[in-house]
PDB file of C-alpha atoms in Angstrom:
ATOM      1  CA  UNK A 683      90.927  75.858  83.374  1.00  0.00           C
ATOM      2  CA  UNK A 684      93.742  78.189  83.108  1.00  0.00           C
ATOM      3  CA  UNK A 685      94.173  81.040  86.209  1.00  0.00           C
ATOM      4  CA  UNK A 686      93.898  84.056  83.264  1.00  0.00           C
ATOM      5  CA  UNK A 687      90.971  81.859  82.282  1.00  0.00           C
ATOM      6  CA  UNK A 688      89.688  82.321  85.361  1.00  0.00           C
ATOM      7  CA  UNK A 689      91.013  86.179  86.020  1.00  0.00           C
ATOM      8  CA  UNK A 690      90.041  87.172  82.769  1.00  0.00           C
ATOM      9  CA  UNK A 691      92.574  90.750  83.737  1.00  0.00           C
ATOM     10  CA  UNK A 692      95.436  88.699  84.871  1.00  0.00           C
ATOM     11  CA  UNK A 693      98.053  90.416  86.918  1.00  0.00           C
ATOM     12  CA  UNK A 694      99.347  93.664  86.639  1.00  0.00           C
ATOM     13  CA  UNK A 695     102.389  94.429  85.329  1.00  0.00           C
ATOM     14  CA  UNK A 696     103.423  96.175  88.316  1.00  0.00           C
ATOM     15  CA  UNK A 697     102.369  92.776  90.667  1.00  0.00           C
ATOM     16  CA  UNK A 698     104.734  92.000  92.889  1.00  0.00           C
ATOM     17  CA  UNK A 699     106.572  88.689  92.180  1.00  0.00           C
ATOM     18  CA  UNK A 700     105.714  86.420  95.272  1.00  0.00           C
ATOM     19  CA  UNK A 701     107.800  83.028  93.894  1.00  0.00           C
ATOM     20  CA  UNK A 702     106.191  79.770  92.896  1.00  0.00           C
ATOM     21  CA  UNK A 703     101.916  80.189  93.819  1.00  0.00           C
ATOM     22  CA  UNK A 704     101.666  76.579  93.182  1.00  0.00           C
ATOM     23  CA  UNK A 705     103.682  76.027  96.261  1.00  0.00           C
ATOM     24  CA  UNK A 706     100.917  78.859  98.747  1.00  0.00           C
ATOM     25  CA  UNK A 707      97.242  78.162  99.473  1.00  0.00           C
ATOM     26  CA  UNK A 708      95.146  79.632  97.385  1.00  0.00           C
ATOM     27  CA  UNK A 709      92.616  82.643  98.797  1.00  0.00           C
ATOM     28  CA  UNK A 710      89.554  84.099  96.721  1.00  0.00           C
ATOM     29  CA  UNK A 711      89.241  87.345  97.884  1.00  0.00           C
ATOM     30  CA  UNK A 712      86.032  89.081  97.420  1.00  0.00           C
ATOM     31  CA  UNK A 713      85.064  92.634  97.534  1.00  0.00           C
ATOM     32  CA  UNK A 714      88.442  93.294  97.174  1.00  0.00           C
ATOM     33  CA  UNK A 715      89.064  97.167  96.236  1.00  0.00           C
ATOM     34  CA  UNK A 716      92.404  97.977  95.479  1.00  0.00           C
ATOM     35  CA  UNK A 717      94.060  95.039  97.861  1.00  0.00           C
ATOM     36  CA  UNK A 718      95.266  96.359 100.960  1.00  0.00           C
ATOM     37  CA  UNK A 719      93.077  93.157 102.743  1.00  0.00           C
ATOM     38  CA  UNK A 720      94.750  90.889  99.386  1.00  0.00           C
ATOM     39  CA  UNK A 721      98.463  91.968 100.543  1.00  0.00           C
ATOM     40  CA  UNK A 722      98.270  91.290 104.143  1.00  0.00           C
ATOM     41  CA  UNK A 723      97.377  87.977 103.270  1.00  0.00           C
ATOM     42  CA  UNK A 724     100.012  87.424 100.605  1.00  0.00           C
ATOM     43  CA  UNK A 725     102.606  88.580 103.488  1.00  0.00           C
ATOM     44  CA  UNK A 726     101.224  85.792 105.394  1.00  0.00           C
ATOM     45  CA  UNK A 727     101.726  83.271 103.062  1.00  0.00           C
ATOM     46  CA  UNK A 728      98.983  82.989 100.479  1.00  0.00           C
ATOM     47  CA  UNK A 729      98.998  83.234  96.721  1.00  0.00           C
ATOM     48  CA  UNK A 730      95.145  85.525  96.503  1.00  0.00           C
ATOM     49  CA  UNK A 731      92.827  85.661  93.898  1.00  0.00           C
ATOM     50  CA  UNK A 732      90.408  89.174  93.469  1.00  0.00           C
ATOM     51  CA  UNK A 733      87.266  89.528  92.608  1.00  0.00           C
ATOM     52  CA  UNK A 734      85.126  93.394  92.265  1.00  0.00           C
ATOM     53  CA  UNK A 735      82.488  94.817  90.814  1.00  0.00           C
ATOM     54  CA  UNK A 736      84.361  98.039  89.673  1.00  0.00           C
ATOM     55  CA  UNK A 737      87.965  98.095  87.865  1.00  0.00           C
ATOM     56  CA  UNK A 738      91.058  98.215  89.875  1.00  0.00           C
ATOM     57  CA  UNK A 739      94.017  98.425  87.924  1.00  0.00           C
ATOM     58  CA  UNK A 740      95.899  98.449  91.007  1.00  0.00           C
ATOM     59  CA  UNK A 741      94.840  95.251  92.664  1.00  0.00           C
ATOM     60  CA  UNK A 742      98.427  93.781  92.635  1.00  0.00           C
ATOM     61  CA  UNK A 743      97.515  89.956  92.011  1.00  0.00           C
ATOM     62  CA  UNK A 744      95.461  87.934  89.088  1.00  0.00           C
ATOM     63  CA  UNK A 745      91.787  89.879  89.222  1.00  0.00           C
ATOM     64  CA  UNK A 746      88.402  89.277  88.025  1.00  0.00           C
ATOM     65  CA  UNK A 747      86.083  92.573  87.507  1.00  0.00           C
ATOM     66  CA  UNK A 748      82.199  91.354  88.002  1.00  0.00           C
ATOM     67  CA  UNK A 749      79.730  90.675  90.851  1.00  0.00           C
ATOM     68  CA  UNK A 750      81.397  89.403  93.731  1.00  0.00           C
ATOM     69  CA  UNK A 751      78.593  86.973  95.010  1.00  0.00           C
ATOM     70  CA  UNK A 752      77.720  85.839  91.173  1.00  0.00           C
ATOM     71  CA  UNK A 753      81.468  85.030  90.763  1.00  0.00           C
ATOM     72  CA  UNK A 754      81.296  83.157  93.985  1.00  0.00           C
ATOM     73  CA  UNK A 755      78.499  81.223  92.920  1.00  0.00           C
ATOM     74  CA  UNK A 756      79.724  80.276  89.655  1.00  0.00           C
ATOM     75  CA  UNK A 757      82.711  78.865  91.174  1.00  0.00           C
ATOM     76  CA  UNK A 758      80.298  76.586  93.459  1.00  0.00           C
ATOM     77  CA  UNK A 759      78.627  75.688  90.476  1.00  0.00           C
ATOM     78  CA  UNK A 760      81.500  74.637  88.961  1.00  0.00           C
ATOM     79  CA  UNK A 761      83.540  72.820  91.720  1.00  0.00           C
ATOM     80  CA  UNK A 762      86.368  75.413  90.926  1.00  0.00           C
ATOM     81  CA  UNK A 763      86.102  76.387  94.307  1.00  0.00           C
ATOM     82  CA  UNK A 764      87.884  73.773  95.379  1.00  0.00           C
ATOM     83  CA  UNK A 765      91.081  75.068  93.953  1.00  0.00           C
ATOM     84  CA  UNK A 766      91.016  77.708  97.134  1.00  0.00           C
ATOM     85  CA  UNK A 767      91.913  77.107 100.692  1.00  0.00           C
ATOM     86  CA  UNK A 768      90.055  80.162 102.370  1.00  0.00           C
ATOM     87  CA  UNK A 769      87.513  83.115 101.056  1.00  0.00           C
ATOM     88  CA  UNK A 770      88.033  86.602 103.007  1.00  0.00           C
ATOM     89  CA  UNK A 771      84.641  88.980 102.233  1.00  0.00           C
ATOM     90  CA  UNK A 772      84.436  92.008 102.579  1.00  0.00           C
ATOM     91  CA  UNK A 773      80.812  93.158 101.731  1.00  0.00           C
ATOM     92  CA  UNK A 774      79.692  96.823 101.407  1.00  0.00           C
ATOM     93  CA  UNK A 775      78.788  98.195 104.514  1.00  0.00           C
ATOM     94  CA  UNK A 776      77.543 101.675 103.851  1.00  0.00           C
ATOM     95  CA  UNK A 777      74.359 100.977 105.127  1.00  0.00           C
ATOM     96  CA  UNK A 778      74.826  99.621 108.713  1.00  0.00           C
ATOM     97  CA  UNK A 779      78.402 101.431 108.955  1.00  0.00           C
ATOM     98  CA  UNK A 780      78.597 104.335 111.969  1.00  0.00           C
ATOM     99  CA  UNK A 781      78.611 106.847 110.120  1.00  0.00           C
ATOM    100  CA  UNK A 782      75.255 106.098 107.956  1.00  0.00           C
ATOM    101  CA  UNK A 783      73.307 105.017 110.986  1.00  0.00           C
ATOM    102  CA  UNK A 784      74.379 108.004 113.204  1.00  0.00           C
ATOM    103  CA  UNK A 785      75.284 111.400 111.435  1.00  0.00           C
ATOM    104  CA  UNK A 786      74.189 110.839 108.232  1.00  0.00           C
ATOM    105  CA  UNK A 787      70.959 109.741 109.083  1.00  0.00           C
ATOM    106  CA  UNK A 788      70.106 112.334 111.564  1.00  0.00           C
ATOM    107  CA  UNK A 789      71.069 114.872 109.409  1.00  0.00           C
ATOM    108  CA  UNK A 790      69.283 113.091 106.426  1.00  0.00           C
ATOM    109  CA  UNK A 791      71.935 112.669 104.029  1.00  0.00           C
ATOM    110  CA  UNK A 792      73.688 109.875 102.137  1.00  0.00           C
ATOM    111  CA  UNK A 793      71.002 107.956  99.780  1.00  0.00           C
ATOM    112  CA  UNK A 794      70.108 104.276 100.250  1.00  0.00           C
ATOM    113  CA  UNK A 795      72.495 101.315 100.420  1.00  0.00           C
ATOM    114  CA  UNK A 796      72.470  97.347  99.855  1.00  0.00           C
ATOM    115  CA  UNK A 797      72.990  95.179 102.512  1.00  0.00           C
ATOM    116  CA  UNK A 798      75.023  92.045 101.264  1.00  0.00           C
ATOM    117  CA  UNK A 799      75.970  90.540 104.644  1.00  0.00           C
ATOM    118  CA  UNK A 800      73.623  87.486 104.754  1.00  0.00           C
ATOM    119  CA  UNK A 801      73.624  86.615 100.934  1.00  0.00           C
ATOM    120  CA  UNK A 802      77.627  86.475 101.361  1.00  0.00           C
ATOM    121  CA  UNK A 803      77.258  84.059 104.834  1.00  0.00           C
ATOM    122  CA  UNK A 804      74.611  82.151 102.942  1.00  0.00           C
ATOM    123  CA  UNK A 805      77.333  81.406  99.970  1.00  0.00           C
ATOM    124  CA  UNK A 806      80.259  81.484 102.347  1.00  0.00           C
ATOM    125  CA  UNK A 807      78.973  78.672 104.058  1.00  0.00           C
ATOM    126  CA  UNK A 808      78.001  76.942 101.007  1.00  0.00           C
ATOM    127  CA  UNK A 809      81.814  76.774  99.862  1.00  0.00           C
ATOM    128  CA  UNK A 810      82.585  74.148 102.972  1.00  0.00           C
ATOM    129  CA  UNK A 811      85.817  76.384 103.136  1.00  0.00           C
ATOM    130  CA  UNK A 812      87.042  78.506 106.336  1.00  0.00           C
ATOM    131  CA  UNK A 813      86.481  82.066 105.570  1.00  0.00           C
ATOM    132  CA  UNK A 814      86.563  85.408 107.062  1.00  0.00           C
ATOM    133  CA  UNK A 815      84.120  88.177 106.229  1.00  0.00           C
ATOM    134  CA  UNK A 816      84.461  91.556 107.210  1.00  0.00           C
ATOM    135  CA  UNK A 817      82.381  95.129 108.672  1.00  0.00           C
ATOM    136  CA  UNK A 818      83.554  98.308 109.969  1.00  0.00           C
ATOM    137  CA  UNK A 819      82.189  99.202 113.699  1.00  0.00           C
ATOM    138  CA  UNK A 820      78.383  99.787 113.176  1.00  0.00           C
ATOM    139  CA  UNK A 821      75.220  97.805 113.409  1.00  0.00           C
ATOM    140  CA  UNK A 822      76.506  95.727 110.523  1.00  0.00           C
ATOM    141  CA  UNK A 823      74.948  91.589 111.665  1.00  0.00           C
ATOM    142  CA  UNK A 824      78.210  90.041 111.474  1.00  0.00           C
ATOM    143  CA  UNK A 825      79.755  87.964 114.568  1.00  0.00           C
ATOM    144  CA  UNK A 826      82.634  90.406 116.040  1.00  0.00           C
ATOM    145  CA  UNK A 827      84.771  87.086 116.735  1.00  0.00           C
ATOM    146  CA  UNK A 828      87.468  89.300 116.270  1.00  0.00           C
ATOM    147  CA  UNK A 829      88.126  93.164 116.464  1.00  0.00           C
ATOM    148  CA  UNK A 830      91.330  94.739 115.413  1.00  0.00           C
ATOM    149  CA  UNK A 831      92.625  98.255 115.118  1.00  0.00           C
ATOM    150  CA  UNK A 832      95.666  99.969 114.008  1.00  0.00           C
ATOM    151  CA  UNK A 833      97.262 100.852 117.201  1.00  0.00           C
ATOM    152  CA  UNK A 834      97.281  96.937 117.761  1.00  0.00           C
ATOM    153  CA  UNK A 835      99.870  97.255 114.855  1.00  0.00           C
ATOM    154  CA  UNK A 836     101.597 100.507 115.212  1.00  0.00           C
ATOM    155  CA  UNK A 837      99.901 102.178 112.579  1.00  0.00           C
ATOM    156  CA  UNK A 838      98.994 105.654 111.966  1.00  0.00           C
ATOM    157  CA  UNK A 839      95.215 105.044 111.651  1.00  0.00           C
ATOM    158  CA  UNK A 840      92.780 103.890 114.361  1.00  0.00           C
ATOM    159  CA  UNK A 841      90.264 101.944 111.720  1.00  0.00           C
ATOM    160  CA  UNK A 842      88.572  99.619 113.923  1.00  0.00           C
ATOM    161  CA  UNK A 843      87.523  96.494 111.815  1.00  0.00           C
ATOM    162  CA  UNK A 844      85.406  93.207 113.351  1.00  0.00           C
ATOM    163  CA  UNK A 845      85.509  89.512 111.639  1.00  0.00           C
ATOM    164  CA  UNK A 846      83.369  87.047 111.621  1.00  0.00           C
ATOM    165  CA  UNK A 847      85.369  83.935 111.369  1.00  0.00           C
ATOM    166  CA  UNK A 848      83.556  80.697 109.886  1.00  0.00           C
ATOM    167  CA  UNK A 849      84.949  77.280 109.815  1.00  0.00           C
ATOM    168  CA  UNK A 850      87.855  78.325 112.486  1.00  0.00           C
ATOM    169  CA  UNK A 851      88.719  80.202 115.240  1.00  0.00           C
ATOM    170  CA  UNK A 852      91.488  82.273 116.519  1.00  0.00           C
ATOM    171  CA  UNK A 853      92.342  84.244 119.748  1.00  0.00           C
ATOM    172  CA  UNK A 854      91.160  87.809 119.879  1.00  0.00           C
ATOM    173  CA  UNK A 855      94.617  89.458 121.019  1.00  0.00           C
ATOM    174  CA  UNK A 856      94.390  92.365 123.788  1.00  0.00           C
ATOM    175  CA  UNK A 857      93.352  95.852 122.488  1.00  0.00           C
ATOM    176  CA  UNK A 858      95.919  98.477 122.890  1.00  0.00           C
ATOM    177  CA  UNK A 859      94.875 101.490 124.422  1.00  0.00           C
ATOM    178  CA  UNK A 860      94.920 104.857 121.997  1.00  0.00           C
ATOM    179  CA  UNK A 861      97.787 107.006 122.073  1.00  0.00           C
ATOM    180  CA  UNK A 862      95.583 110.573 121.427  1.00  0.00           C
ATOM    181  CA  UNK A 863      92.834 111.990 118.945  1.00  0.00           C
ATOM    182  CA  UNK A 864      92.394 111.260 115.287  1.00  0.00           C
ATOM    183  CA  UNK A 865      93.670 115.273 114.348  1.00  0.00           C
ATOM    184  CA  UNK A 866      91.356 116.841 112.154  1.00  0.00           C
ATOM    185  CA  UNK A 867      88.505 119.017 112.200  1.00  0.00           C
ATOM    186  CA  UNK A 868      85.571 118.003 114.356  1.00  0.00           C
ATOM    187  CA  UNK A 869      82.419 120.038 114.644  1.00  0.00           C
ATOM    188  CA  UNK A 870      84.461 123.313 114.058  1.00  0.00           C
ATOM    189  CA  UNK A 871      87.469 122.747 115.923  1.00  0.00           C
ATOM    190  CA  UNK A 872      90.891 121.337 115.439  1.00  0.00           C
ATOM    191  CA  UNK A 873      92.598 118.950 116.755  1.00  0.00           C
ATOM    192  CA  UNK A 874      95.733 117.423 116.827  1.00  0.00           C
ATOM    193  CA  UNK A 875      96.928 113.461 117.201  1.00  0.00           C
ATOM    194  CA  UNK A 876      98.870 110.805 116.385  1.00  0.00           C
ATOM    195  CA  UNK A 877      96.517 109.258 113.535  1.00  0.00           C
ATOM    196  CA  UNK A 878      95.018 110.244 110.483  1.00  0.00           C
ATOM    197  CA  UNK A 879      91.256 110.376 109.423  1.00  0.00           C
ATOM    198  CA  UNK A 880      91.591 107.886 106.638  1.00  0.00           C
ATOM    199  CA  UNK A 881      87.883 108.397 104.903  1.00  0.00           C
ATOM    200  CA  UNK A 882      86.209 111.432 103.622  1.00  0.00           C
ATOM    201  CA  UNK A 883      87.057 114.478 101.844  1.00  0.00           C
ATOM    202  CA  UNK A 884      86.486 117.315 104.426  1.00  0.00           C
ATOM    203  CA  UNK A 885      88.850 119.637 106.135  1.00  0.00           C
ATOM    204  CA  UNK A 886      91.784 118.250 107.745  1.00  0.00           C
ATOM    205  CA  UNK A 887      92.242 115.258 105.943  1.00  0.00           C
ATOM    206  CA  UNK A 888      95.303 113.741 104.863  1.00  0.00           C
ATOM    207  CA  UNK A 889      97.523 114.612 101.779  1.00  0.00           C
ATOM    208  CA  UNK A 890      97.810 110.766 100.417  1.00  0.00           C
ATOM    209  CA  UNK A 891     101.181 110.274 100.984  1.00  0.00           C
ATOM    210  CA  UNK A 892     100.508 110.426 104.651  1.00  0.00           C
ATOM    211  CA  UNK A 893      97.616 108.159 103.837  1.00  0.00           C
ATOM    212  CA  UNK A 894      99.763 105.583 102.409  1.00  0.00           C
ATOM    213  CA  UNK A 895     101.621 105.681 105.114  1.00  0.00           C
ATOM    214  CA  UNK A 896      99.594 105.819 107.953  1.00  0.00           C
ATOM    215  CA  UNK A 897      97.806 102.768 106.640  1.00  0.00           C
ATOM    216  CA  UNK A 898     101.134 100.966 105.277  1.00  0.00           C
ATOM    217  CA  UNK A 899      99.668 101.061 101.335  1.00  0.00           C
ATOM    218  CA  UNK A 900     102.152 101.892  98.928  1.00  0.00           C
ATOM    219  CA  UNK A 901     100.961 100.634  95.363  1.00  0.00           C
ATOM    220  CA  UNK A 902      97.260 102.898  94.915  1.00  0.00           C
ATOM    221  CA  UNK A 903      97.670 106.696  95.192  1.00  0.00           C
ATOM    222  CA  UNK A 904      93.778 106.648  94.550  1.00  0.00           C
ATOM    223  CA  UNK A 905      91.802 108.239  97.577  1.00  0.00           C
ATOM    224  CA  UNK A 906      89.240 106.439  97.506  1.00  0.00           C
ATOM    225  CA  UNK A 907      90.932 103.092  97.666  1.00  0.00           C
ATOM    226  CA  UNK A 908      93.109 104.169 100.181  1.00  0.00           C
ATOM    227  CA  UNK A 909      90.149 105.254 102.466  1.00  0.00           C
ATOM    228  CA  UNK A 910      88.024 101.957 101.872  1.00  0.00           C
ATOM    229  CA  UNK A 911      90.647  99.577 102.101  1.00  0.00           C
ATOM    230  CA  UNK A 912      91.968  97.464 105.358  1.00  0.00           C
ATOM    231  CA  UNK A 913      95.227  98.051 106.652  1.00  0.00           C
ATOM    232  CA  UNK A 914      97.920  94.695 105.208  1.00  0.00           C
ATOM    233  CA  UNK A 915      98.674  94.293 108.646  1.00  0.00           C
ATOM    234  CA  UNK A 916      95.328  93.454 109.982  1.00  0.00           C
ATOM    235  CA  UNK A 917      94.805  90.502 107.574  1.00  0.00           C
ATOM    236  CA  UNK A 918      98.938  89.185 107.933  1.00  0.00           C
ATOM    237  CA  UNK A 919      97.974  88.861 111.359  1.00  0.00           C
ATOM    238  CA  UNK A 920      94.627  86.567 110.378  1.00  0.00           C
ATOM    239  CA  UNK A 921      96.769  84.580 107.478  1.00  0.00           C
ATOM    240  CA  UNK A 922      99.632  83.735 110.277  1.00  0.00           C
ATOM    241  CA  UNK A 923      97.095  82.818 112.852  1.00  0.00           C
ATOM    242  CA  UNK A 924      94.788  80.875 110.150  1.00  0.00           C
ATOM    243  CA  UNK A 925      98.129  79.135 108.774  1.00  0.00           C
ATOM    244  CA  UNK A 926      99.068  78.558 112.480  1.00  0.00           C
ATOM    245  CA  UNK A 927      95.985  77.070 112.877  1.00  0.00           C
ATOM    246  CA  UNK A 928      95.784  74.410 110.133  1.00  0.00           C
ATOM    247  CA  UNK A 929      99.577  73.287 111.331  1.00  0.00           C
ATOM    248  CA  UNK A 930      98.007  72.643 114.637  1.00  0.00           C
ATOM    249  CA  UNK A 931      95.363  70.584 113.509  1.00  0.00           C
ATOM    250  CA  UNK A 932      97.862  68.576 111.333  1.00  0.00           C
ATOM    251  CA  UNK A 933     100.235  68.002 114.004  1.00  0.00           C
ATOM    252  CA  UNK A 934      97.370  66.912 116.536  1.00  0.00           C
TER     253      UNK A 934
END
C-alpha cells in the first residue's frame, strides 16, 4: 500500500523537504493539530505520519483527516502498523485540563468534554510499539514520567506538558526555575514578563507573530493551532533521547 494510499491528503506543497524518509523511522502521530509535536520529531530524526479529526492544511508532512483512535485501529487490523517505529498521542484534554477543572468549573462555564486517555493507552499498548502520549498539567490519568516546560528550552512560553512514556524510558532532565510572570491580564491587573499566554482570546494576549515565536512555530498563522500545539523543541528533545535510546540497546 502506497503512503498517499495511506494519507489519502498527501503532503503539502509547502512541506518541508526532509531527504530520503525511507532512510528515518517512521512515527504515526496522532491527534496531531497543525504539527508543532510532528516537527520536533522530524528535527530529531524521524520521517512522521499525521492523523486528525479536523483538516489541517498546514500539517507539514503526509496527513490523514479522520478519527484518530479508528485510524489507529485500522492500522492494527491491518498489520500496517508495523511500518512505524513509535506512536506519539496526544488526546484531547479539555476535560481534566487546569483550566476546566478549576476556573471554568467554579464559575460554571465551558460545556462537557470526552475523555480519550484510556481508549488511546488501551490501543497504544496494543501496537507492541514504544509510544509517548501526552496531557497538559491537570488531573488528566496519564503517568507524568516526564514533565517539560519551555524555559527548559529557552522559549518564550512556560507550557508545562507531562508524558507518559510506554515501552521505554528516559531521564526526566532538571526543571529550570522561571525567569518572571506570564504578562497579561490577570483578574484585572497587568502584568508584565518574559513569556507569553499562548491560549485564549482575552486581553493581553499575544499578536501571533509573537506567538510563533515564543513557541518556535513558523508554518500556521492560525490561533488556534498555535495555542493547542506543543512547542518542536519539547518533542526533538524526546526523538534524540528515544533515538539515543534504541542505539544503546543495540550496542549493549
Amino acid at each position: 500500500m502506497t503512503e498517499r494510499a495511506l494519507f489519502s491528503e498527501g503532503r503539502p506543497a509547502h512541506a518541508t523537504s526532509w531527504g530520503s524518509d525511507r532512510l528515518r523511522p517512521r512515527l504515526l502521530d496522532l491527534f496531531s493539530c497543525a504539527g508543532g509535536a510532528a516537527m520536533g520529531y522530524a528535527c530529531a530524526g524521524f520521517a512522521v505520519d499525521g492523523v486528525d479529526i479536523a483538516d489541517r492544511p498546514n500539517y507539514p508532512f503526509p496527513h490523514h483527516r479522520g478519527d484518530a483512535l479508528e485510524r489507529l485501529a485500522t492500522l492494527i487490523r491491518s498489520g500496517e502498523i508495523g511500518r512505524y517505529a513509535f506512536v506519539h498521542a496526544s488526546p484531547p484534554c479539555q476535560d481534566k485540563c487546569t483550566l476546566t477543572v478549576g476556573t471554568n468549573r467554579s464559575q460554571g462555564w465551558g460545556g462537557t468534554h470526552e475523555d480519550l486517555v484510556a481508549p488511546t493507552r488501551d490501543l497504544l499498548d496494543r501496537t507492541g510499539l514504544p509510544y509517548l502520549m501526552e496531557q497538559p498539567n491537570g488531573r488528566a490519568e496519564i503517568r507524568k514520567d516526564l514533565t517539560l516546560c519551555g524555559e527548559m528550552f529557552g522559549l518564550g512560553v512556560i507550557r508545562h506538558r507531562n508524558f507518559e512514556l510506554g515501552g521505554w524510558t528516559a531521564e526526566q532532565p532538571a526543571h529550570v526555575p522561571h525567569r518572571g510572570r506570564v504578562k497579561g491580564w490577570r483578574h484585572g491587573e497587568y502584568f508584565d514578563g518574559p513569556y507569553v499566554a499562548a491560549y485564549g482570546n482575552g486581553g493581553g494576549k499575544p499578536s501571533i507573530p509573537e506567538l510563533q515565536t515564543a513557541m518556535g512555530i513558523t508554518w500556521t498563522d492560525v490561533r488556534e493551532e498555535l495555542t493547542e500545539a506543543i512547542p518542536p523543541a519539547y518533542t526533538e528533545w524526546i526523538g534524540r533521547a528515544y533515538l539515543a535510546s534504541r542505539a544503546v540497546e543495540v550496542a549493549a
